[in-house]
Every structure is written in C-alpha cells, then in structure tokens.
GROMACS .gro file of N, CA, C and O in nm:
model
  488
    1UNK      N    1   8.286   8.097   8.276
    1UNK     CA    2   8.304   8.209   8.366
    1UNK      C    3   8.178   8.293   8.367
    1UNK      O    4   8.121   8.312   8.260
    2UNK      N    5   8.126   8.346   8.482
    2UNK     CA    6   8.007   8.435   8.483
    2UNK      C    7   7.998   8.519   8.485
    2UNK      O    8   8.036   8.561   8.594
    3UNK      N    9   7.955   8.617   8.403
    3UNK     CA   10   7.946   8.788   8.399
    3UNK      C   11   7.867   8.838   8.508
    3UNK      O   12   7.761   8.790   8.549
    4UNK      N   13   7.938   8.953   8.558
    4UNK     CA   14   7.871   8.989   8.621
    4UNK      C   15   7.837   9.160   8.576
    4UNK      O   16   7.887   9.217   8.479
    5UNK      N   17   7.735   9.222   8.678
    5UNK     CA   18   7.701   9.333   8.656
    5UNK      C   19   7.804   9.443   8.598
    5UNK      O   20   7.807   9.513   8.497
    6UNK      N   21   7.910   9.419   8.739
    6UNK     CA   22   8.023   9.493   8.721
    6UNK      C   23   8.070   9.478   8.590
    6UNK      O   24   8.063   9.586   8.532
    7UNK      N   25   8.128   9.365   8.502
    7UNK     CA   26   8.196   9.300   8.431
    7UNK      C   27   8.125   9.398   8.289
    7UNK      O   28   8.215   9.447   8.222
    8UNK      N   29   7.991   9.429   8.240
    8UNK     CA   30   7.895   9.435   8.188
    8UNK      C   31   7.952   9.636   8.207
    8UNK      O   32   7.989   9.695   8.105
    9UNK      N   33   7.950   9.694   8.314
    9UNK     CA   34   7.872   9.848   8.344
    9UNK      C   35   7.985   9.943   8.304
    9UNK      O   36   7.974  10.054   8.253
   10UNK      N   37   8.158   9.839   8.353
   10UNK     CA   38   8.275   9.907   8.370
   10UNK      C   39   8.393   9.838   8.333
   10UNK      O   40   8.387   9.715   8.337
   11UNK      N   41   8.514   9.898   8.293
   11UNK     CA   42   8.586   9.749   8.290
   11UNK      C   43   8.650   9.692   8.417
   11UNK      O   44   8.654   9.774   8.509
   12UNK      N   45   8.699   9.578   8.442
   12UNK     CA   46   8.744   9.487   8.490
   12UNK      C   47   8.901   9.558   8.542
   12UNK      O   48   8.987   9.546   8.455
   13UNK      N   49   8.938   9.616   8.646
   13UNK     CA   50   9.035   9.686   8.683
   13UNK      C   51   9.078   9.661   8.802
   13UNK      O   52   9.011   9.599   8.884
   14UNK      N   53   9.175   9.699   8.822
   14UNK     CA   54   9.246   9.782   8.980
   14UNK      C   55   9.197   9.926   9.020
   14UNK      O   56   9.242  10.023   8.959
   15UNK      N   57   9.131   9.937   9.094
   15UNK     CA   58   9.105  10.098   9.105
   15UNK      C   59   9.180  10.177   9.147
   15UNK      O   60   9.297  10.140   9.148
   16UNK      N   61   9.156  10.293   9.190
   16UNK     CA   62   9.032  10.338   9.190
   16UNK      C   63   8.974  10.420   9.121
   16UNK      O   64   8.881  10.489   9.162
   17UNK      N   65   9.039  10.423   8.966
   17UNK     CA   66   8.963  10.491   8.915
   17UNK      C   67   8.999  10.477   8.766
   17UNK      O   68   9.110  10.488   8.715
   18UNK      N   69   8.882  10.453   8.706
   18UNK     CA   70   8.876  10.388   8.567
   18UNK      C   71   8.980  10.478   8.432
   18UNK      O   72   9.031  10.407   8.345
   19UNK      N   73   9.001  10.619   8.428
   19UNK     CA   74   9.063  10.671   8.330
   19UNK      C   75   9.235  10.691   8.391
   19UNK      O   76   9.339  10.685   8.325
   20UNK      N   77   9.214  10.723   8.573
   20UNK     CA   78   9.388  10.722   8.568
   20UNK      C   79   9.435  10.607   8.605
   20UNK      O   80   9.558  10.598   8.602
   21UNK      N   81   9.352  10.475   8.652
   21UNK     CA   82   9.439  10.360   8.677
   21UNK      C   83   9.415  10.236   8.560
   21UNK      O   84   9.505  10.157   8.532
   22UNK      N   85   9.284  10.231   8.498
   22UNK     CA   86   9.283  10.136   8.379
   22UNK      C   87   9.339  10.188   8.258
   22UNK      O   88   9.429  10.133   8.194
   23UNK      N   89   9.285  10.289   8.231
   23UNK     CA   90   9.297  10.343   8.122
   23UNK      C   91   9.438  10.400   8.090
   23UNK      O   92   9.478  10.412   7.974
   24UNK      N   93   9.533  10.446   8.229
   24UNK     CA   94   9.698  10.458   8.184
   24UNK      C   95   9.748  10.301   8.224
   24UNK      O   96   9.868  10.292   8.249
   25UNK      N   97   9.691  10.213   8.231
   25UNK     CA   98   9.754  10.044   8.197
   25UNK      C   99   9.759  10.014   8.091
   25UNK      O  100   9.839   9.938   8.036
   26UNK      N  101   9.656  10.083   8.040
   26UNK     CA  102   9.626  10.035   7.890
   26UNK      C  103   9.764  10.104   7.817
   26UNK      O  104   9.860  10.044   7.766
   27UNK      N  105   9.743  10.232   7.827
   27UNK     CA  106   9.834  10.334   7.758
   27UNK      C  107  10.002  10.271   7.755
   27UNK      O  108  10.079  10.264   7.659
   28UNK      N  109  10.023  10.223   7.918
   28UNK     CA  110  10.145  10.167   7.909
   28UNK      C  111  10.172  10.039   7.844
   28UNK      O  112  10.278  10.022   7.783
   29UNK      N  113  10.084   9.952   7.852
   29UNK     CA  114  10.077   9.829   7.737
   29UNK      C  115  10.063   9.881   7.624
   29UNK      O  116  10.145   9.824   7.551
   30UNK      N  117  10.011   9.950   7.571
   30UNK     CA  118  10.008  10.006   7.429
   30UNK      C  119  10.145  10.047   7.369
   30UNK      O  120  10.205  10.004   7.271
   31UNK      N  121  10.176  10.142   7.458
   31UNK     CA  122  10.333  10.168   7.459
   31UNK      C  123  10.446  10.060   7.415
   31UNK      O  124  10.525  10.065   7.321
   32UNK      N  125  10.430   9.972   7.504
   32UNK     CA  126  10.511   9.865   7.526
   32UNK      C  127  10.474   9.781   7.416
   32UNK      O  128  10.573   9.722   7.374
   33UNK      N  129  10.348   9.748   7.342
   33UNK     CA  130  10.356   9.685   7.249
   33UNK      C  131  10.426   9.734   7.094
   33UNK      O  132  10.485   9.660   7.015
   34UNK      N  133  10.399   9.871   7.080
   34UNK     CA  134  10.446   9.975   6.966
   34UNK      C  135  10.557   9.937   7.000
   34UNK      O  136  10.603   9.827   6.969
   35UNK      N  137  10.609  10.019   7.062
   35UNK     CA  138  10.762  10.038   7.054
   35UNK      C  139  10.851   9.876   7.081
   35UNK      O  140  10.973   9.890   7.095
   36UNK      N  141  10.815   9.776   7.086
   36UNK     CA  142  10.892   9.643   7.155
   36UNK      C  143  10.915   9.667   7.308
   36UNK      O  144  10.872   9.754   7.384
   37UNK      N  145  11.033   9.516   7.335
   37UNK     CA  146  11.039   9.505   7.446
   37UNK      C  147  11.154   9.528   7.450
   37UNK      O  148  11.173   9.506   7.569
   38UNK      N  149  11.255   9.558   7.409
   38UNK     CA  150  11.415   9.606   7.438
   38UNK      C  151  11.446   9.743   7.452
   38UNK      O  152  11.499   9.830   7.382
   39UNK      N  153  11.376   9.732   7.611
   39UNK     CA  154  11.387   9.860   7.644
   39UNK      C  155  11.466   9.859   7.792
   39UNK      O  156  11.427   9.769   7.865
   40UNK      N  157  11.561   9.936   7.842
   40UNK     CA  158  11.617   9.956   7.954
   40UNK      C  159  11.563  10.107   8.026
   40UNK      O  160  11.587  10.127   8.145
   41UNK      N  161  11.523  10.163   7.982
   41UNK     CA  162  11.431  10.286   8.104
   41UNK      C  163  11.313  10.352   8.032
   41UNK      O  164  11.325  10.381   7.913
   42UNK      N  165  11.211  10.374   8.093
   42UNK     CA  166  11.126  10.476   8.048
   42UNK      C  167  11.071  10.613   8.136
   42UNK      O  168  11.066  10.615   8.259
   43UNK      N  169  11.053  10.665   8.094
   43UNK     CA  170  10.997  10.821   8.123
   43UNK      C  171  10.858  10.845   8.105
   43UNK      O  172  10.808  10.843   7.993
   44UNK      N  173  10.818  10.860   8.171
   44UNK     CA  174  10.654  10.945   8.201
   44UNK      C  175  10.642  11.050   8.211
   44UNK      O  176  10.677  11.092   8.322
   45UNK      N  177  10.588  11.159   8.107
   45UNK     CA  178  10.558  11.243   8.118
   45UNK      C  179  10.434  11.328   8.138
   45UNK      O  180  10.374  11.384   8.046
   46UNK      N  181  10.398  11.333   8.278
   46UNK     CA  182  10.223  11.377   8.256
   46UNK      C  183  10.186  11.496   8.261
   46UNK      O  184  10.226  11.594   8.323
   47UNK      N  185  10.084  11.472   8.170
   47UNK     CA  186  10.008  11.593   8.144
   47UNK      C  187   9.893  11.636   8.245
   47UNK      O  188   9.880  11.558   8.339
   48UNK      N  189   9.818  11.734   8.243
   48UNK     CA  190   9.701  11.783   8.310
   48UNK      C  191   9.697  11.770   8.412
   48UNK      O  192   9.780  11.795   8.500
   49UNK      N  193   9.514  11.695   8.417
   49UNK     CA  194   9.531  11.585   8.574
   49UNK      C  195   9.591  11.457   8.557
   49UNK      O  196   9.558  11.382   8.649
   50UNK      N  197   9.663  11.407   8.478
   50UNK     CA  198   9.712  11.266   8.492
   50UNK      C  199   9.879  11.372   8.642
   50UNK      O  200   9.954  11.331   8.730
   51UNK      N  201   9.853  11.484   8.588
   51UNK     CA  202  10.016  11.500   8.671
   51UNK      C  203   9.945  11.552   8.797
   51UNK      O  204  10.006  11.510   8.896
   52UNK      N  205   9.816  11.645   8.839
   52UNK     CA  206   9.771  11.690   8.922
   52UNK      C  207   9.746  11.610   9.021
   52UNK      O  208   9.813  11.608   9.124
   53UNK      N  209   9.616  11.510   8.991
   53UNK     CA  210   9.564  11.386   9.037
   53UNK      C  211   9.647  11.237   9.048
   53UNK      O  212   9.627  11.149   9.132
   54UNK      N  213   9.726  11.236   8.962
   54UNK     CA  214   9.735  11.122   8.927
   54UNK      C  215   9.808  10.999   9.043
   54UNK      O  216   9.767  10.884   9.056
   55UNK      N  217   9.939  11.071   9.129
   55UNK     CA  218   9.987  10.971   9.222
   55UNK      C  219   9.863  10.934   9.308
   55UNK      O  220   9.847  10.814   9.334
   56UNK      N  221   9.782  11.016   9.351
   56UNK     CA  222   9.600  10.968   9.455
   56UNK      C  223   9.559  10.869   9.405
   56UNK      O  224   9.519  10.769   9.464
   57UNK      N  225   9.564  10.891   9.266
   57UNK     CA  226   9.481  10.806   9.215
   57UNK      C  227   9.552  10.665   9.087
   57UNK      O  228   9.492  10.620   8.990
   58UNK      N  229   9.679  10.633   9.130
   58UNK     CA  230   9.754  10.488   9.093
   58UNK      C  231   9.775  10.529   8.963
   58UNK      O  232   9.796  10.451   8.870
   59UNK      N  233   9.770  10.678   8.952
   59UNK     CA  234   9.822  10.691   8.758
   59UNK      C  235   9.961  10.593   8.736
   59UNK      O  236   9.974  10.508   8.647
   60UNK      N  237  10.073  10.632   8.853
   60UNK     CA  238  10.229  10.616   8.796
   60UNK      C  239  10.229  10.496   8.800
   60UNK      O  240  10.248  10.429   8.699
   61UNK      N  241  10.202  10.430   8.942
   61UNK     CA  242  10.168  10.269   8.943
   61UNK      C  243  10.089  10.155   8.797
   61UNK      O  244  10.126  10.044   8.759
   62UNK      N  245  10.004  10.221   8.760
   62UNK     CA  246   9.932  10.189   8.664
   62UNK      C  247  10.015  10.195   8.504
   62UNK      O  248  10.012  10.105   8.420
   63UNK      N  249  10.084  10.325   8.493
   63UNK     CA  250  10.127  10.321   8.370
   63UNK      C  251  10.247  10.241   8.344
   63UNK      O  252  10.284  10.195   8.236
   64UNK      N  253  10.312  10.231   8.481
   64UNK     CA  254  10.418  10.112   8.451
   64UNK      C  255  10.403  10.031   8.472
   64UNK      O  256  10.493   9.952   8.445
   65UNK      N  257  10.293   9.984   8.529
   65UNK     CA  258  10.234   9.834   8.544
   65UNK      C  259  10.209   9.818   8.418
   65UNK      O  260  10.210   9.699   8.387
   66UNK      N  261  10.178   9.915   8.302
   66UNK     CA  262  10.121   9.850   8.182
   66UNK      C  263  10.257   9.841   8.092
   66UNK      O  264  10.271   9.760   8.000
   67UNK      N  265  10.350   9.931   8.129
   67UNK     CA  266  10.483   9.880   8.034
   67UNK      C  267  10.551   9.747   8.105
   67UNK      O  268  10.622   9.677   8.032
   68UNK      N  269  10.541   9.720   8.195
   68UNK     CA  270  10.577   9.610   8.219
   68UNK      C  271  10.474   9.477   8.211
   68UNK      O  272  10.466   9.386   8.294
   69UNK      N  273  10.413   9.489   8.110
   69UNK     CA  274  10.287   9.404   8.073
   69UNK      C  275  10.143   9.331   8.167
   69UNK      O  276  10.078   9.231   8.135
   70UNK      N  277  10.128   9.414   8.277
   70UNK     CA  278  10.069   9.409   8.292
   70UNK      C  279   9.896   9.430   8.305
   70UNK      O  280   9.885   9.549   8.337
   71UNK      N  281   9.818   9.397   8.299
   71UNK     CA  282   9.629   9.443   8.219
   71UNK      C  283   9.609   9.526   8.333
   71UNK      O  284   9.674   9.532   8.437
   72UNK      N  285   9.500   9.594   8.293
   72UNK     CA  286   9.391   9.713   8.401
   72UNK      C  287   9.364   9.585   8.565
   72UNK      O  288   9.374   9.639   8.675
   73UNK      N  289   9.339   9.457   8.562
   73UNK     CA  290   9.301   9.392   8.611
   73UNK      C  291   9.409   9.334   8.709
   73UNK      O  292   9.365   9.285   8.813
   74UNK      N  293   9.563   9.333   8.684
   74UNK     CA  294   9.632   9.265   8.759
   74UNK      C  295   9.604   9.326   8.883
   74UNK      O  296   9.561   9.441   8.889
   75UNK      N  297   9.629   9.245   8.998
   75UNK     CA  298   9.633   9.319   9.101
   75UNK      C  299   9.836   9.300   9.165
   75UNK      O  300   9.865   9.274   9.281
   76UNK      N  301   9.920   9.318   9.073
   76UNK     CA  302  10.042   9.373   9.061
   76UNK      C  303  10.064   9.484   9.034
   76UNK      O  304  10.180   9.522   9.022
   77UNK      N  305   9.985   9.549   9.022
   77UNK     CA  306   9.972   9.702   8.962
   77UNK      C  307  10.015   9.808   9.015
   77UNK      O  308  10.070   9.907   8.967
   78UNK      N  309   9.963   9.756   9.200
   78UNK     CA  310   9.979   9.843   9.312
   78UNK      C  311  10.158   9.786   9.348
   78UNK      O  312  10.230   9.858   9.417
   79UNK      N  313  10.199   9.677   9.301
   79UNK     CA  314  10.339   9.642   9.321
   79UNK      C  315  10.432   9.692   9.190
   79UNK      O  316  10.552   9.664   9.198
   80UNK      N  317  10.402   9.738   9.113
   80UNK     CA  318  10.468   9.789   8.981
   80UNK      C  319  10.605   9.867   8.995
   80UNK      O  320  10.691   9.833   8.914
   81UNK      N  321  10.634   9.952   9.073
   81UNK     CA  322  10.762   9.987   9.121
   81UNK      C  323  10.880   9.899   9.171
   81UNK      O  324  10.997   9.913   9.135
   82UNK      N  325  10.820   9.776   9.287
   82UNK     CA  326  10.884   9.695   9.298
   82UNK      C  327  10.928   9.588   9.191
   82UNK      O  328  11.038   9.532   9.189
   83UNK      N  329  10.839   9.571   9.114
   83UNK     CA  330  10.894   9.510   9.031
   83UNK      C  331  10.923   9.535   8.883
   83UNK      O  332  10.922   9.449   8.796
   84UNK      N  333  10.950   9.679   8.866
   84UNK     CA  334  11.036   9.727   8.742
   84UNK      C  335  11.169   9.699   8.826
   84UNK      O  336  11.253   9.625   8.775
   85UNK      N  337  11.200   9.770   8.988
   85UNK     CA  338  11.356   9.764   9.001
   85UNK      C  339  11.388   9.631   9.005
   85UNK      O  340  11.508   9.606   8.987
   86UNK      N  341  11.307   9.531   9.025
   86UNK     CA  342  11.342   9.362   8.987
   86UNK      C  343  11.387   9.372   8.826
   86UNK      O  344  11.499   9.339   8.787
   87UNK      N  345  11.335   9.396   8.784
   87UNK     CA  346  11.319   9.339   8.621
   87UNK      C  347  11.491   9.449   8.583
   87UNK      O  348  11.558   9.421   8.484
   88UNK      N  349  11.530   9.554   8.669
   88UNK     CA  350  11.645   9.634   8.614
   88UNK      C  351  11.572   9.740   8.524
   88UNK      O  352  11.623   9.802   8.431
   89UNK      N  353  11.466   9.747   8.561
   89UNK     CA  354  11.428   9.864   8.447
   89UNK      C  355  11.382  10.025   8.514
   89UNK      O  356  11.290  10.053   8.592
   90UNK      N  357  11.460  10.093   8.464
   90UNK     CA  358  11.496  10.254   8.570
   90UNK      C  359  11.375  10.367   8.480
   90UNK      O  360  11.403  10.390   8.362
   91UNK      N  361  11.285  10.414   8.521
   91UNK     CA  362  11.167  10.508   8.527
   91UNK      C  363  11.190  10.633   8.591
   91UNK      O  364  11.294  10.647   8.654
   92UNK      N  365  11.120  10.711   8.586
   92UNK     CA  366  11.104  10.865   8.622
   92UNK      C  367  10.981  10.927   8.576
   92UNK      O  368  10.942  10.902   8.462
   93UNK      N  369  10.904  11.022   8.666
   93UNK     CA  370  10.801  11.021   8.629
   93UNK      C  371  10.838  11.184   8.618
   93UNK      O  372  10.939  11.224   8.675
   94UNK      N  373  10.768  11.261   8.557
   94UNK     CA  374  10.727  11.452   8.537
   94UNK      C  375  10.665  11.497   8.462
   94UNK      O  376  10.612  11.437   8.368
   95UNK      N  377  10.655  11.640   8.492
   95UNK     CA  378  10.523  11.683   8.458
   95UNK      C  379  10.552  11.759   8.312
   95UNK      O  380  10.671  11.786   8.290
   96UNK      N  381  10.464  11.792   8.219
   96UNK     CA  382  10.488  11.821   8.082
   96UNK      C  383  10.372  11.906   8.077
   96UNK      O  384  10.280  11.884   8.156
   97UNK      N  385  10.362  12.013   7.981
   97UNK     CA  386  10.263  12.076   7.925
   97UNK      C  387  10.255  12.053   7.784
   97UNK      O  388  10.322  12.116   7.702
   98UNK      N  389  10.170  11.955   7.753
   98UNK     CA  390  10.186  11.909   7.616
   98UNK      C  391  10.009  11.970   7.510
   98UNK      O  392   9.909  11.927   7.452
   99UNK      N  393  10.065  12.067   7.541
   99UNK     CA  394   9.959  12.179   7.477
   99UNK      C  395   9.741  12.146   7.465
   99UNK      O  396   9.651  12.139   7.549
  100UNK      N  397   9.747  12.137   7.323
  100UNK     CA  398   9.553  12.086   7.369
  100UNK      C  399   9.503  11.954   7.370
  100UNK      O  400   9.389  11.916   7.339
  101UNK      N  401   9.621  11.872   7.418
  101UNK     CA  402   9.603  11.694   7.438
  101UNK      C  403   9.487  11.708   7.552
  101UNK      O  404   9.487  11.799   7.634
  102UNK      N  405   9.389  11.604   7.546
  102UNK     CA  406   9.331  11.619   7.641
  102UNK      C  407   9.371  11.558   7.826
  102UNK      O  408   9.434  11.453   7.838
  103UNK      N  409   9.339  11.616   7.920
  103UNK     CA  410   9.354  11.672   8.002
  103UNK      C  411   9.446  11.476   8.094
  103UNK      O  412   9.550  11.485   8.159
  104UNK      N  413   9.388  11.360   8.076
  104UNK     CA  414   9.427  11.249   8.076
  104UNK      C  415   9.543  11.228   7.978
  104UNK      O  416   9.536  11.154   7.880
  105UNK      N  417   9.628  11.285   8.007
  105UNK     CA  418   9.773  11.218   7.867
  105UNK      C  419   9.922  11.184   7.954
  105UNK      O  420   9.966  11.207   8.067
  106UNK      N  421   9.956  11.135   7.865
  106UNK     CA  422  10.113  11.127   7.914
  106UNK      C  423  10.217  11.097   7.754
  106UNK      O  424  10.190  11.049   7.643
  107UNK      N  425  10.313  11.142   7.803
  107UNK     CA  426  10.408  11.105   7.681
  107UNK      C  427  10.501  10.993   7.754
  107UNK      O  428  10.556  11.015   7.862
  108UNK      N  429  10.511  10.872   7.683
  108UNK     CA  430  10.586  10.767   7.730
  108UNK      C  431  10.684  10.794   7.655
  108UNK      O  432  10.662  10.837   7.542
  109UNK      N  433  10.843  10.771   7.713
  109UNK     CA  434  10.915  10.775   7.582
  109UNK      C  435  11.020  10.618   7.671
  109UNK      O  436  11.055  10.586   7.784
  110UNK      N  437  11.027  10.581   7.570
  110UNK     CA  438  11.091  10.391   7.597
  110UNK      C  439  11.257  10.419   7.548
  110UNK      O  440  11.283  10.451   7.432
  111UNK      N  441  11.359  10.402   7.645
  111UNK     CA  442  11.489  10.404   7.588
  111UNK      C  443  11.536  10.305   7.595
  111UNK      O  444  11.530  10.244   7.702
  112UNK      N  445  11.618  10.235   7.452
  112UNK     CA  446  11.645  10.070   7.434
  112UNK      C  447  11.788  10.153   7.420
  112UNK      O  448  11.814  10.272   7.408
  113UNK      N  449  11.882  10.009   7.427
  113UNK     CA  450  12.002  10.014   7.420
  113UNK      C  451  12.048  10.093   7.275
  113UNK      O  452  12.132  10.183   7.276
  114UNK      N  453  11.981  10.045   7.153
  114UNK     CA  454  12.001  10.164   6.993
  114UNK      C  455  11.946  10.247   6.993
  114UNK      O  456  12.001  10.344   6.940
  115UNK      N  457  11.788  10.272   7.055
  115UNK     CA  458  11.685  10.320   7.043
  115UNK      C  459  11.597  10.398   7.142
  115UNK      O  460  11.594  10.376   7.263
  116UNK      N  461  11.520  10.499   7.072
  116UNK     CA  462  11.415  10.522   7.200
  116UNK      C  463  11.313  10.567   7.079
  116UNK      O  464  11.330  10.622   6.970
  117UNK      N  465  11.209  10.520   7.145
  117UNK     CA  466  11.046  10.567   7.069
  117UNK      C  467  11.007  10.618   7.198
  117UNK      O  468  11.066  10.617   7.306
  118UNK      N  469  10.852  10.678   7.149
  118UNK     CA  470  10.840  10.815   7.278
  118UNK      C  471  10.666  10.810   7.188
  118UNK      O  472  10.642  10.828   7.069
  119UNK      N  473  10.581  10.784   7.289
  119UNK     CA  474  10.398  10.792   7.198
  119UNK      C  475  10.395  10.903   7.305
  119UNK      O  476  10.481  10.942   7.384
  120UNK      N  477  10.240  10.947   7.277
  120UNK     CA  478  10.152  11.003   7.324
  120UNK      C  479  10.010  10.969   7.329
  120UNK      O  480   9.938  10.959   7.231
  121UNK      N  481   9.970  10.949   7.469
  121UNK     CA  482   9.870  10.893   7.434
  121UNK      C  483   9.778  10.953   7.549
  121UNK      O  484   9.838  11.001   7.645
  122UNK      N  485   9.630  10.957   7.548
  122UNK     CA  486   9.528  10.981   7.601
  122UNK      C  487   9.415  10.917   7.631
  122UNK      O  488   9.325  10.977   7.690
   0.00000   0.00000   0.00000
C-alpha cells in the first residue's frame, strides 16, 4: 500500500474535521472497547464545542460511528444513525457542563441489560 502525503501530515478520516469527527470515533471506539459490547443504549453527553460545533461538524455521527465499531476512516460514519436503529441500539445526544475538561469532551455513558459504565473522554 502507498503512503501518501496526506496519510503522513493527518490522520486517515471522514471529515471534516480532524478533533470533532476522527478524534470523537476514536473516543466512541474507546468507549466501546472499555466498557464491552453488551450494551442496549448509549448517551452522549457534550461538552463545550463538541455541543456548540459539533452536529456542523459530524461530532454525533462520528461518536456513534465509533461505538458501533467503526474507525475515523469508515466512510459509514456519515450513515451511523441509520445503522445503530438497524443494530436496535437507542442513543440520545445533550449538552453537559462538565466543568475544566477540555473544551472537545463528551461523557459516553453505555447502558447494558445489568450494567452501565459511563467514560469521559477528550
């Protein structure tokens, strides 16, 4: 496979924009790996500009594209809604003031049938 400039300068994404659409994919895969996969709904809670900016710019799309395992790179990312209500899995997104987190955060919290874990991440 050949590297390219791009590949090398930035990462490898869906845009359009590297901290609210790669970087909350990541967050939601991260999520999703911590906590497991027996989960039936999650919650987004954003902070700052992830809540200001963030629908412009594919935050919500992105972060459940990453709990539903998908990378910065899928280009399913922009389909991520459609296919959580495939998969049966019920989301909600709002806004939180989660004090001096920096200004990119969200609190995921994952509810399983025994369980719910809940990160924070930035």
């Amino acid at each position: 496979m050949a590297v390219s400039l791009f590949d090398v300068i930035g990462p490898v994404m869906i845009g359009p924009s590297s901290s609210h659409t790669a970087g909350a994919a990541r967050l939601g895969n991260m999520a999703r790996r911590i906590c497991g996969l027996d989960f039936q709904r999650v919650e987004f809670l954003l902070h700052g500009s992830f809540a200001q900016t963030g629908k412009g710019h594919g935050t919500e799309k992105a972060l459940l594209g990453g709990v539903l395992g998908l990378k910065a790179s899928d280009e399913r990312i922009k389909d991520s809604f459609a296919l959580a209500e495939q998969q049966g899995l019920a989301f909600s997104f709002a806004e939180i003031d989660l004090g001096d987190h920096h200004p990119n955060s969200v609190k995921i919290v994952l509810h399983g049938r025994e369980s719910t874990c809940s990160i924070i991440g930035s």
